[in-house]
XYZ file of C-alpha atoms in Angstrom:
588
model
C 23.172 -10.903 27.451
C 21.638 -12.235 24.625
C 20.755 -15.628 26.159
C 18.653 -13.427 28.839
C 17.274 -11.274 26.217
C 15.939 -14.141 24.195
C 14.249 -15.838 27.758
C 12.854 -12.739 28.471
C 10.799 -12.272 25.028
C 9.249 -15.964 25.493
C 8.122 -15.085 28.427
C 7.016 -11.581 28.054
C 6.112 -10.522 24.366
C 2.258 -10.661 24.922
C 1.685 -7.512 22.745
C 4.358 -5.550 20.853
C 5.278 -4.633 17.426
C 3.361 -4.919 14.571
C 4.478 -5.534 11.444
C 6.776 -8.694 13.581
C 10.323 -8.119 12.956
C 12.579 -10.512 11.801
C 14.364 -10.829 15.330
C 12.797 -8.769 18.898
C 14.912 -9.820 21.930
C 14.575 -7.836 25.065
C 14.473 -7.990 28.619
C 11.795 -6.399 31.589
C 13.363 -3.307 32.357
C 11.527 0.714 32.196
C 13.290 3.589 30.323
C 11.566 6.607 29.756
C 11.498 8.784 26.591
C 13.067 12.212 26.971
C 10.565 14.855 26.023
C 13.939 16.937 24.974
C 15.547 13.280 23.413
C 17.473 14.762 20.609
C 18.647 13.029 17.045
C 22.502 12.736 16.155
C 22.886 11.253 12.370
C 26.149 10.385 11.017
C 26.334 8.653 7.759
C 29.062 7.567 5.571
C 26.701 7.636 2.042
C 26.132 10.641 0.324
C 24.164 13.109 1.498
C 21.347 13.275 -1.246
C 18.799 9.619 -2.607
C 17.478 11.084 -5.411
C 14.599 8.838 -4.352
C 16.392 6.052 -5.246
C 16.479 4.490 -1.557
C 12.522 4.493 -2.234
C 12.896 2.101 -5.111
C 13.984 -1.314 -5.821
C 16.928 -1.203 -7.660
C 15.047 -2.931 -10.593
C 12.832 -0.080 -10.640
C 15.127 2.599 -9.740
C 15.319 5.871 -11.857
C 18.545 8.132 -11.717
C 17.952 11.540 -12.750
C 21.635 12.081 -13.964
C 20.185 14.669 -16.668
C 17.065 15.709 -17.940
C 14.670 13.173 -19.909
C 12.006 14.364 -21.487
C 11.329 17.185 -19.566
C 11.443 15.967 -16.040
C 13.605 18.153 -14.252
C 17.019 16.057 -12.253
C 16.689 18.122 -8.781
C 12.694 17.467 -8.792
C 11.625 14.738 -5.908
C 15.317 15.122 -4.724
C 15.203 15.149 -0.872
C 18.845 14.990 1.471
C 19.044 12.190 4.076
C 19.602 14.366 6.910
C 16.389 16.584 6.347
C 14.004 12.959 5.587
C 15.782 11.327 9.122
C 14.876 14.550 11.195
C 11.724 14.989 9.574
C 10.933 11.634 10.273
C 12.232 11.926 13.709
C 10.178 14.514 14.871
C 6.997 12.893 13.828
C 8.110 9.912 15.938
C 8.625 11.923 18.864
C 5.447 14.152 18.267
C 3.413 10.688 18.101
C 4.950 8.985 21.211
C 4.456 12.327 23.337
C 1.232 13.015 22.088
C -0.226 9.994 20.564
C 0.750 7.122 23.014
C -1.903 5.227 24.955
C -2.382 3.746 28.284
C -2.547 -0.177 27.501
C -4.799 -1.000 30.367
C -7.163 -3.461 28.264
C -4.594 -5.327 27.695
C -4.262 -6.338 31.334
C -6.591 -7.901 33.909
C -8.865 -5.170 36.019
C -6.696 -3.972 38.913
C -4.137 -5.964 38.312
C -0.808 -3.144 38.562
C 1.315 -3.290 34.740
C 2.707 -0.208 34.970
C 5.489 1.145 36.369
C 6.541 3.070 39.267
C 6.776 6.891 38.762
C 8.539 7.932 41.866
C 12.019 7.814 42.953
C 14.396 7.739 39.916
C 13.791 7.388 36.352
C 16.172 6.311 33.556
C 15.865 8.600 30.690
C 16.807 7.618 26.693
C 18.058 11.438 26.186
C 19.691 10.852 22.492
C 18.975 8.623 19.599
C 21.768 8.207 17.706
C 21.114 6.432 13.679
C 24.166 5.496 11.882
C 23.649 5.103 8.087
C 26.238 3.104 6.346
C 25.801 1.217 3.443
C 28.370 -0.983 4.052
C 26.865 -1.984 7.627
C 26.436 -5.648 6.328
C 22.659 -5.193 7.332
C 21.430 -7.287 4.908
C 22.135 -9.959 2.061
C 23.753 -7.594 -0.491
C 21.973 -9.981 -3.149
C 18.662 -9.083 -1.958
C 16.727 -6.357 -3.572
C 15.109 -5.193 -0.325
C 18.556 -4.197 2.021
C 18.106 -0.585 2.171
C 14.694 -1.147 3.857
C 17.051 -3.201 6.634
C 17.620 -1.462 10.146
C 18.188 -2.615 13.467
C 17.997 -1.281 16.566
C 19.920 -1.315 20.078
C 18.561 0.091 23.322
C 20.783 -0.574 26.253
C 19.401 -0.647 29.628
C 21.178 2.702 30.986
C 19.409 4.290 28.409
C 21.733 3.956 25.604
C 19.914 4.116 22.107
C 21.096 3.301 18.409
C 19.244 2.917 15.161
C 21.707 1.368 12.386
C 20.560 1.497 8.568
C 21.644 0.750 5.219
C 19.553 3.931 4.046
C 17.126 6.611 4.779
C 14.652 3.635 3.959
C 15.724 1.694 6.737
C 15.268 4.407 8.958
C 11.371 5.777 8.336
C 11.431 2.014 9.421
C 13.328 2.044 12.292
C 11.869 5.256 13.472
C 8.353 3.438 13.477
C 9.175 0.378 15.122
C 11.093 2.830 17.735
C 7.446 4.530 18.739
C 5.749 1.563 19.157
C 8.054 0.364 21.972
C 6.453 3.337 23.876
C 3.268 3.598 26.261
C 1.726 6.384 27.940
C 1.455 5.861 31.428
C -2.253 6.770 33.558
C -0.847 8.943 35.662
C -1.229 12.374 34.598
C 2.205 14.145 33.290
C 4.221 10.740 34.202
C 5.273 10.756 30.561
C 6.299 7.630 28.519
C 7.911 4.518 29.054
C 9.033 0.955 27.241
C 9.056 -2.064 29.657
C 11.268 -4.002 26.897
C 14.878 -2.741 28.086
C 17.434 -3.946 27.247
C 16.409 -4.640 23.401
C 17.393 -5.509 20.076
C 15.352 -5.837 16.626
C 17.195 -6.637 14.235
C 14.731 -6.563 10.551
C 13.843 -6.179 6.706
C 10.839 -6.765 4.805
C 10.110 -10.144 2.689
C 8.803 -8.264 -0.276
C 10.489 -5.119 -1.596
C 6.624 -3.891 -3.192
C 4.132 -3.838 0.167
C 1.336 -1.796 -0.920
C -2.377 -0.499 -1.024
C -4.827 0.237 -4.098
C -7.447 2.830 -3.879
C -9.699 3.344 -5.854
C -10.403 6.606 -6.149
C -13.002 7.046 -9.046
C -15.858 5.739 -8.162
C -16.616 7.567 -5.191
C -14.853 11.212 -4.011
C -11.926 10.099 -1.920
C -10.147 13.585 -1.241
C -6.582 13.842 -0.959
C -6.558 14.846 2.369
C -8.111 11.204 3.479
C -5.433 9.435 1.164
C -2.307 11.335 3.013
C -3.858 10.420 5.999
C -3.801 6.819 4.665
C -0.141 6.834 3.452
C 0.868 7.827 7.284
C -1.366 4.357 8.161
C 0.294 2.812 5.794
C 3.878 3.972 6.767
C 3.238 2.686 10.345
C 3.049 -0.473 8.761
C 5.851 -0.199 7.114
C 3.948 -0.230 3.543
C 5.593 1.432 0.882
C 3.934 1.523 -2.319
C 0.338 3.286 -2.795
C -1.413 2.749 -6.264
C -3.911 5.243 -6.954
C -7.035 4.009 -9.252
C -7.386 7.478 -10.451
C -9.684 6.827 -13.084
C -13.132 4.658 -13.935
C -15.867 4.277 -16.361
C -17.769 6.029 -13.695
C -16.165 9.154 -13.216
C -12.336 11.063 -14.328
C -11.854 13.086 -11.188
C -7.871 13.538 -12.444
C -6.865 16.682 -13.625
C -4.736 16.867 -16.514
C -4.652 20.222 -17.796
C -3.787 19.365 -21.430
C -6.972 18.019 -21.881
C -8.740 20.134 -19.498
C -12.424 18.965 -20.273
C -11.747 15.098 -18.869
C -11.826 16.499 -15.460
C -14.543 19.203 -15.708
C -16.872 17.115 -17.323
C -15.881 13.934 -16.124
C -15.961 14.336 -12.510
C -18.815 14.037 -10.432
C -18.926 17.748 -9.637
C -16.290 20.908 -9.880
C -15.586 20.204 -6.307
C -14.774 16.467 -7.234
C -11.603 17.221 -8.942
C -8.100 16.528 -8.007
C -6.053 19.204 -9.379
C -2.276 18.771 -10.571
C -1.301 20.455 -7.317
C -3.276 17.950 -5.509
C -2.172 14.688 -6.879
C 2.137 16.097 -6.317
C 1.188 17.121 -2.544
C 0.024 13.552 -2.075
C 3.215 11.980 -3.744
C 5.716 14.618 -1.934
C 3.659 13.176 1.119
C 3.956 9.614 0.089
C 8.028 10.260 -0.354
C 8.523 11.957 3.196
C 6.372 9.001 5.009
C 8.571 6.255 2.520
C 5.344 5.332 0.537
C 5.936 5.606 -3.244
C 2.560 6.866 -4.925
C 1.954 5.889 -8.312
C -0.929 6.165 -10.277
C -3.455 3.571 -12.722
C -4.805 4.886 -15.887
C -6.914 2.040 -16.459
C -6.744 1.263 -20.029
C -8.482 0.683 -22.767
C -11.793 -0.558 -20.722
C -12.913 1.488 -17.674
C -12.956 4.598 -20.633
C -16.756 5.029 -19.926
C -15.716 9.257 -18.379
C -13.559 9.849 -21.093
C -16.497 9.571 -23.599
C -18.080 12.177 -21.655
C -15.336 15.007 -23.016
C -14.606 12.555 -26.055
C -17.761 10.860 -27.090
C -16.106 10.318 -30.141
C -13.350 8.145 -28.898
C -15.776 5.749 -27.042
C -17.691 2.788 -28.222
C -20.565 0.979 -26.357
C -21.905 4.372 -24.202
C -25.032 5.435 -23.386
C -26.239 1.805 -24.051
C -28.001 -0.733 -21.695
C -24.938 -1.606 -19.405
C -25.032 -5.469 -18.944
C -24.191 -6.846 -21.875
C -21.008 -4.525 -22.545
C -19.729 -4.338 -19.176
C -19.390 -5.884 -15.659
C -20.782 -2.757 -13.901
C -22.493 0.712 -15.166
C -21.693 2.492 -17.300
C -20.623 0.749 -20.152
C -17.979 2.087 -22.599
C -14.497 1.404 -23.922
C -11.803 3.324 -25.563
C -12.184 2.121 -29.856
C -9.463 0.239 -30.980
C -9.021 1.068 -34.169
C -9.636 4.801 -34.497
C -7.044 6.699 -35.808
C -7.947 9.245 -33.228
C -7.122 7.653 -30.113
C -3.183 7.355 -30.342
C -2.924 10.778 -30.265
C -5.491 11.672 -27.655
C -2.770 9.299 -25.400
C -0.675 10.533 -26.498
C -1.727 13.863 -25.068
C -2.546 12.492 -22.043
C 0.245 10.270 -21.088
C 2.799 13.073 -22.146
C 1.519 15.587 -19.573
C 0.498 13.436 -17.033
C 3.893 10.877 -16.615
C 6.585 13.246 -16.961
C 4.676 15.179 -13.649
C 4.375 11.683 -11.732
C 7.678 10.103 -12.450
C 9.152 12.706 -10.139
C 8.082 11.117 -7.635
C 7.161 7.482 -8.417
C 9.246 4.852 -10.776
C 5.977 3.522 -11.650
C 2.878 3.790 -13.809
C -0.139 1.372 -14.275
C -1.740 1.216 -17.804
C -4.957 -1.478 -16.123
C -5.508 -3.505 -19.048
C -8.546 -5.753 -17.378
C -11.968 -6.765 -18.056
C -11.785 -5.781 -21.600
C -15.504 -6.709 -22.946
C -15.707 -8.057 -26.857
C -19.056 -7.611 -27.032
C -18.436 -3.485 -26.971
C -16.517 -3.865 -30.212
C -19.816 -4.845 -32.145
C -20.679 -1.254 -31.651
C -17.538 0.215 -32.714
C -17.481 1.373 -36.610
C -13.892 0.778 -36.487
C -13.939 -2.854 -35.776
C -17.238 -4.807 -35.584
C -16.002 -7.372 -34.561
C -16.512 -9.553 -30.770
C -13.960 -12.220 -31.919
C -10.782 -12.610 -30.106
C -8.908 -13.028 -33.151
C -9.575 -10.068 -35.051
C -9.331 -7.772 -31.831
C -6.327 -9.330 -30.557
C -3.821 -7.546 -32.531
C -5.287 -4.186 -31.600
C -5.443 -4.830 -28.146
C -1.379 -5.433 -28.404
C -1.004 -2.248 -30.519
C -2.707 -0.590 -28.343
C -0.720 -1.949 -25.054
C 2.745 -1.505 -27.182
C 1.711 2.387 -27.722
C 1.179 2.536 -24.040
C 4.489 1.185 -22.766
C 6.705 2.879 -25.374
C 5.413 6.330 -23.886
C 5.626 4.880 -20.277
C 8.935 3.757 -21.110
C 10.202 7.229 -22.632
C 9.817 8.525 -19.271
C 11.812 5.828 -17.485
C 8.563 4.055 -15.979
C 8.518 0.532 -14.628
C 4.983 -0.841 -16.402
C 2.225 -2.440 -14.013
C -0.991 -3.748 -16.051
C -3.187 -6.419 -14.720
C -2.867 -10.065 -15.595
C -5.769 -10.273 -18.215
C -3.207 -8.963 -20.928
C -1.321 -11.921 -20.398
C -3.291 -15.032 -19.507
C -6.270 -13.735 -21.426
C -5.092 -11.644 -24.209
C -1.720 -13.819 -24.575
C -0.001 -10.142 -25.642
C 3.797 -10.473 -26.127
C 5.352 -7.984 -23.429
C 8.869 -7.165 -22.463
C 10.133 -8.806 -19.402
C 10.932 -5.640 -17.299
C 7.122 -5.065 -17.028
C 5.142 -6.011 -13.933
C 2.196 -7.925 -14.005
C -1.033 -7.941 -11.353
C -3.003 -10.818 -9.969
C -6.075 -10.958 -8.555
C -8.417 -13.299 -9.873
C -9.683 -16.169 -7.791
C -6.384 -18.282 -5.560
C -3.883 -16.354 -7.211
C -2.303 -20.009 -7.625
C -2.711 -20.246 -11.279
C -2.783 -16.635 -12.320
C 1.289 -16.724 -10.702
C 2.274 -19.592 -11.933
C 1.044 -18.883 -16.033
C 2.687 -15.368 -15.547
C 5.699 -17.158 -13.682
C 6.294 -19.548 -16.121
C 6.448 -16.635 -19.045
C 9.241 -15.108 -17.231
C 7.358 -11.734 -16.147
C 7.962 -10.561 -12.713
C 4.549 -10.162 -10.634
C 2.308 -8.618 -7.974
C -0.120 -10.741 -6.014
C -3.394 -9.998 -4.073
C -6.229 -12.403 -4.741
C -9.586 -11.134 -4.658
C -10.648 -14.236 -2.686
C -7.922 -13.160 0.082
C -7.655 -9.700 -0.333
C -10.509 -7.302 -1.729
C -11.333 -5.260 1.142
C -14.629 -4.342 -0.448
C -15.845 -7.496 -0.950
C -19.111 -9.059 1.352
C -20.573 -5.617 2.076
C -23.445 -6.854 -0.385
C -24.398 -5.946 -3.756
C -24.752 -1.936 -5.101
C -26.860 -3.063 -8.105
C -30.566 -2.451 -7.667
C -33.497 -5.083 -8.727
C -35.261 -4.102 -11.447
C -38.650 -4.151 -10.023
C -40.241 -4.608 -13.609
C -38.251 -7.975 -13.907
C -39.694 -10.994 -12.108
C -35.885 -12.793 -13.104
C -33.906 -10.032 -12.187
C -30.796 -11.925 -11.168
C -30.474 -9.182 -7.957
C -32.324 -11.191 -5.003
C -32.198 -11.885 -1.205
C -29.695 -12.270 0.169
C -28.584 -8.890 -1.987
C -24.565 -10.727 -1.957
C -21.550 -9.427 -3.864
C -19.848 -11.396 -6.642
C -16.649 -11.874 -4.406
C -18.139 -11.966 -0.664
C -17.278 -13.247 1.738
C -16.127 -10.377 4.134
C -12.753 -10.579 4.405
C -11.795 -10.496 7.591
C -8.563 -9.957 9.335
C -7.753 -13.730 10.246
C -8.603 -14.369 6.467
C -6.248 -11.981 5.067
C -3.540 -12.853 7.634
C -3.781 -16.299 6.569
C -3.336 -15.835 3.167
C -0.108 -17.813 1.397
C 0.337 -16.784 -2.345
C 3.804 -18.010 -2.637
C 3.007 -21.454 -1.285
C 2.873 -23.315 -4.093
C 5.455 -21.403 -6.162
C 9.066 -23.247 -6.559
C 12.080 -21.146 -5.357
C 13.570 -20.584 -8.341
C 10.918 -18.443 -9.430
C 10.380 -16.393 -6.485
C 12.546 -13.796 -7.451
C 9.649 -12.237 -9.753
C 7.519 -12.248 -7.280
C 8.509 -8.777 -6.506
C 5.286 -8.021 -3.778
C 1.635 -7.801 -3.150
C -1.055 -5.246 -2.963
C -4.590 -5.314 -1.296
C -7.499 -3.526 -3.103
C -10.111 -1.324 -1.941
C -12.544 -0.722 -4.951
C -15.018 2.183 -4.686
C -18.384 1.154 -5.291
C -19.427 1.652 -1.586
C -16.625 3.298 0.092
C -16.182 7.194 0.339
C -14.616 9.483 2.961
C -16.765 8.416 5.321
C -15.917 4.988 6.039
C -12.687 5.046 4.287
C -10.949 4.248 7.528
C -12.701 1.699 8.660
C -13.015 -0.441 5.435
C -9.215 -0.305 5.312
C -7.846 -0.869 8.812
C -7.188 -2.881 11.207
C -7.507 -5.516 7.594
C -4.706 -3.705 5.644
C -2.445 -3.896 8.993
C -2.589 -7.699 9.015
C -1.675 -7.716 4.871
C 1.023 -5.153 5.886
C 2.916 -8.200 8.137
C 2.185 -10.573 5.492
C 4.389 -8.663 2.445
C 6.565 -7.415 5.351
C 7.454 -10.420 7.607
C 6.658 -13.530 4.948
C 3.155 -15.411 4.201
C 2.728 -18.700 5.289
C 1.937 -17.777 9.393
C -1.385 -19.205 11.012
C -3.247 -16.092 13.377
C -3.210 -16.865 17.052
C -3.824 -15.319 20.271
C -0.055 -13.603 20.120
C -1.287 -11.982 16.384
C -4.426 -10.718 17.805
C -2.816 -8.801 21.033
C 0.138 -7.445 18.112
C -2.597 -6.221 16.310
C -4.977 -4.689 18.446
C -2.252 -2.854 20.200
C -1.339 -1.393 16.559
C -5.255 -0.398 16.210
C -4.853 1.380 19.670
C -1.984 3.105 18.255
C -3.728 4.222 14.802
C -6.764 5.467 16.439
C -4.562 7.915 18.584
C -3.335 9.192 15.352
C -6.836 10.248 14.577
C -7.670 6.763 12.473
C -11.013 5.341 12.474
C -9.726 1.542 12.349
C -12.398 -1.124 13.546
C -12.239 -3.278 16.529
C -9.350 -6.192 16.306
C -10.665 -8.028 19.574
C -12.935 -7.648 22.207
C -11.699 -5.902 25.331
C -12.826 -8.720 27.855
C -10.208 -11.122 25.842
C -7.713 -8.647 25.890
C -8.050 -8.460 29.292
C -8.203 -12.109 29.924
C -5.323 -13.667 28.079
C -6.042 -16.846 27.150
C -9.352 -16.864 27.888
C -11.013 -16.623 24.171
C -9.339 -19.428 23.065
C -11.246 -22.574 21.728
């Protein structure tokens, strides 16, 4: 069978799943999806993942007692209840959400199948979780993300996984198999039986970061992201929760951060806000963590705290990148314990959830220290051991809570700060060639996403006004960005961070994220400035970098757009229709 299986696929996989699995045989046959199907989970592992499945197991965190506060049971979620959970949101979406691919075939020409006489029905999906399934390399950090599936041509249906990991997976790749049909009330079909995928991701850290701070992004838009994001099989979300612009985080210990660093009241998300968005993030697989960018970015702080701030309320340009300038002071013996403060009510809340925590650490500007009465000083030297006595605060309380560390790479290649190893640090400055290989080469594990490959914000022009006064204002046609060009789907796609990094090191490459930055997104677009572009990162961290985009990428991925916009997603256009119709014909 599996001979004709594999024929089949070469001659028939036009469009189909999207992130690509590691192995999709099938064959040309129609079952239809039971509107009654029903689940039956067995499972030889226990019966509760104390979120662990959701976590590398370098990053893991087993509540086996209470640490500093953060309650064992908290986060906790049993197998059984995430599979059926997740089940019935796969079923919901292929009965209600399905489409009708007719653009993806010629005009009249018939693609769908008959709907009288008999139908074969898929009445039961059966998922067997075993850890001991041989799935997957038991060396690799990523098995419990493994899954495969079998769908026999009678009808027949199994979903085998290492964990409940595997199965949010499995349960995704299961809907998009599915069509709706044009007749009215036909109900839905795949034209892929027999079939086997057999898959696991290349990266175990797939993610997304939002920037929330800069413009109002309510958590109702970001849960609808993290179910985007779980249909394409991303898993990590990193919140920018907080700019020099505005603190729209609540953190009731220091309650005046929030109500007089947000924009508005209304602009505020409360405690219960940011833990319905991580309990969301856990049920769709998508561990949410959260950046404190720190000690630049500080500008909203000063706004509760102006005595904690240096460089505020001061023409902008010289002391930062963008308005409004101001930085947390170095040397103040007030600062430690503001957080202090901070960090001890906020982590102990998100590490029920999430394994992680971001401290940012980028862009720190020397010139801001000229204003600060506890340093006045610009040079690297003198500023350098604050900066790591700062950093060393920050991790020790991070660590206290059983937090894996993110900060961005300027603490390392610029500041040369001595870290531990266990930390996690975050490319993005220009190839990402040289930024991995200096943070490589020191022995820290890292995060890629190169600004030239994957800011989704970037080439939508510049948000900084001429000043009309200034005849050499540096802000002239054509109005561009400092990181444009657009990045479009084929660019991001096409983007290899790993190629030029030896095998023995990629080990610490541990996963990518793309960014979406603030300055011009809010609700309103959100959608469209992240998808389809995200989708085609998502196959990058999930099937391996290093693939060129052709005609067979573009039909994957504009079927997945189909699929997202019937989920209520406002993702852009992947292709236009008349090439979709016309295989082959947009070709050059």
């Amino acid at each position: 069978m599996r001979s004709l299986l594999w024929h089949c696929a070469l001659v028939t996989s036009t469009f189909a799943l999207w992130p690509q699995p590691k192995q999709f045989e099938h064959g040309s046959s129609t079952l239809w999806l039971s509107p009654n199907v029903q689940l039956v989970h067995t499972s030889r592992t226990a019966t509760s993942h104390p979120l662990e499945w959701l976590w590398t197991t370098v990053e893991k965190v087993i509540f086996s007692f209470p640490h500093n506060g953060i309650t064992p049971t908290k986060g906790q979620i049993s197998s059984e209840t995430l599979l059926q959970s997740a089940f019935e949101r796969m079923k919901h979406n292929v009965l209600n959400h399905s489409f009708v691919p007719g653009k993806f075939h010629a005009r009249d020409i018939q693609f769908e199948p008959a709907t009288d006489g008999s139908k074969r029905y898929i009445e039961q999906l059966a998922i067997e979780e075993d850890t001991h399934n041989g799935l997957a390399d038991t060396e690799r950090l990523d098995k419990s993300e493994a899954y495969a599936i079998e769908v026999s041509e009678d009808g027949s249906a199994v979903i085998k996984i290492a964990s409940p990991a595997g199965g949010l997976h499995a349960l995704e790749t299961f809907a998009q198999l599915f069509f709706a049909h044009s007749t009215p009330n036909a109900g839905f079909y795949t034209p892929y039986a027999p079939l086997t995928v057999t898959d696991r991701p290349a990266f175990g850290h797939r993610g997304l970061n939002l920037d929330i701070s800069r413009n109002w992004i309510p958590p109702a838009d970001v849960m609808r992201t993290i179910e985007a994001m779980a249909s394409n099989k991303l898993n990590r979300l990193h919140i920018h929760a907080t700019d020099a612009q505005s603190w729209p985080l609540e953190i009731p210990a220091l309650p005046d951060l929030a109500l007089k660093g947000a924009y508005s009241p209304s602009q505020i998300w409360h405690t219960e806000d940011l833990e319905a968005v991580q309990r969301h993030g856990t049920n769709y697989g998508v561990q949410v963590f959260v950046e404190i960018d720190l000690p630049g970015h500080t500008t909203s702080i000063g706004i509760a705290y102006p005595h904690l701030v240096t460089a505020k309320d001061v023409p902008w340009s010289e002391y930062a990148l963008e308005p409004p300038s101001g930085q947390l002071r170095l040397n103040s013996s007030e600062v430690p314990p503001f957080i202090e403060t901070l960090l001890t009510d906020l982590l102990p809340r998100t590490a029920r959830y999430s394994s992680l925590f971001h401290l940012g650490g980028d862009e720190l500007n020397l010139n801001a220290y000229m204003l600060d009465p506890t340093v006045n000083s610009a040079s690297h030297q003198v500023l350098q051991p604050l900066v790591q006595a700062f950093i060393d605060h920050v991790i020790s309380l991070a660590t206290s809570y059983c937090l894996t560390v993110i900060m961005w790479e300027e603490m390392v290649i610029d500041w040369n700060l001595t870290l531990p190893k266990n930390i996690i640090i975050q490319t993005w400055r220009g190839s990402d060639d040289n930024a991995l290989t200096s943070i490589l080469n020191k022995g820290y594990r890292t995060l890629f996403g190169s600004n030239a490959h994957w800011y989704l914000d970037c080439g939508h022009g510049s948000f900084i006004d001429p000043e009309s006064a200034n005849p050499d204002s540096p802000v002239k046609p054509p109005y561009l960005d400092y990181c444009g060009p657009y990045k479009n789907w084929r660019h991001m796609y096409a983007y290899n961070p790993v190629a030029h990094i030896p095998q023995s090191q990629r080990h610490l490459v541990v996963g990518g994220e793309a960014h979406l930055w603030g300055e011009l997104t809010d609700s309103v677009n959100l959608d469209g400035m992240l998808w389809p572009r995200l989708a085609a990162a998502a196959e990058v961290m999930w099937s391996a970098p290093g693939k060129k985009p052709d005609e067979s990428t573009t039909r994957r991925l504009a079927d997945m757009r189909e699929r997202l916009v019937m989920r209520g997603v406002g993702a852009g256009v992947v292709q236009m229709e008349w090439c979709l119709r016309h295989e082959g014909g947009c070709r050059l």
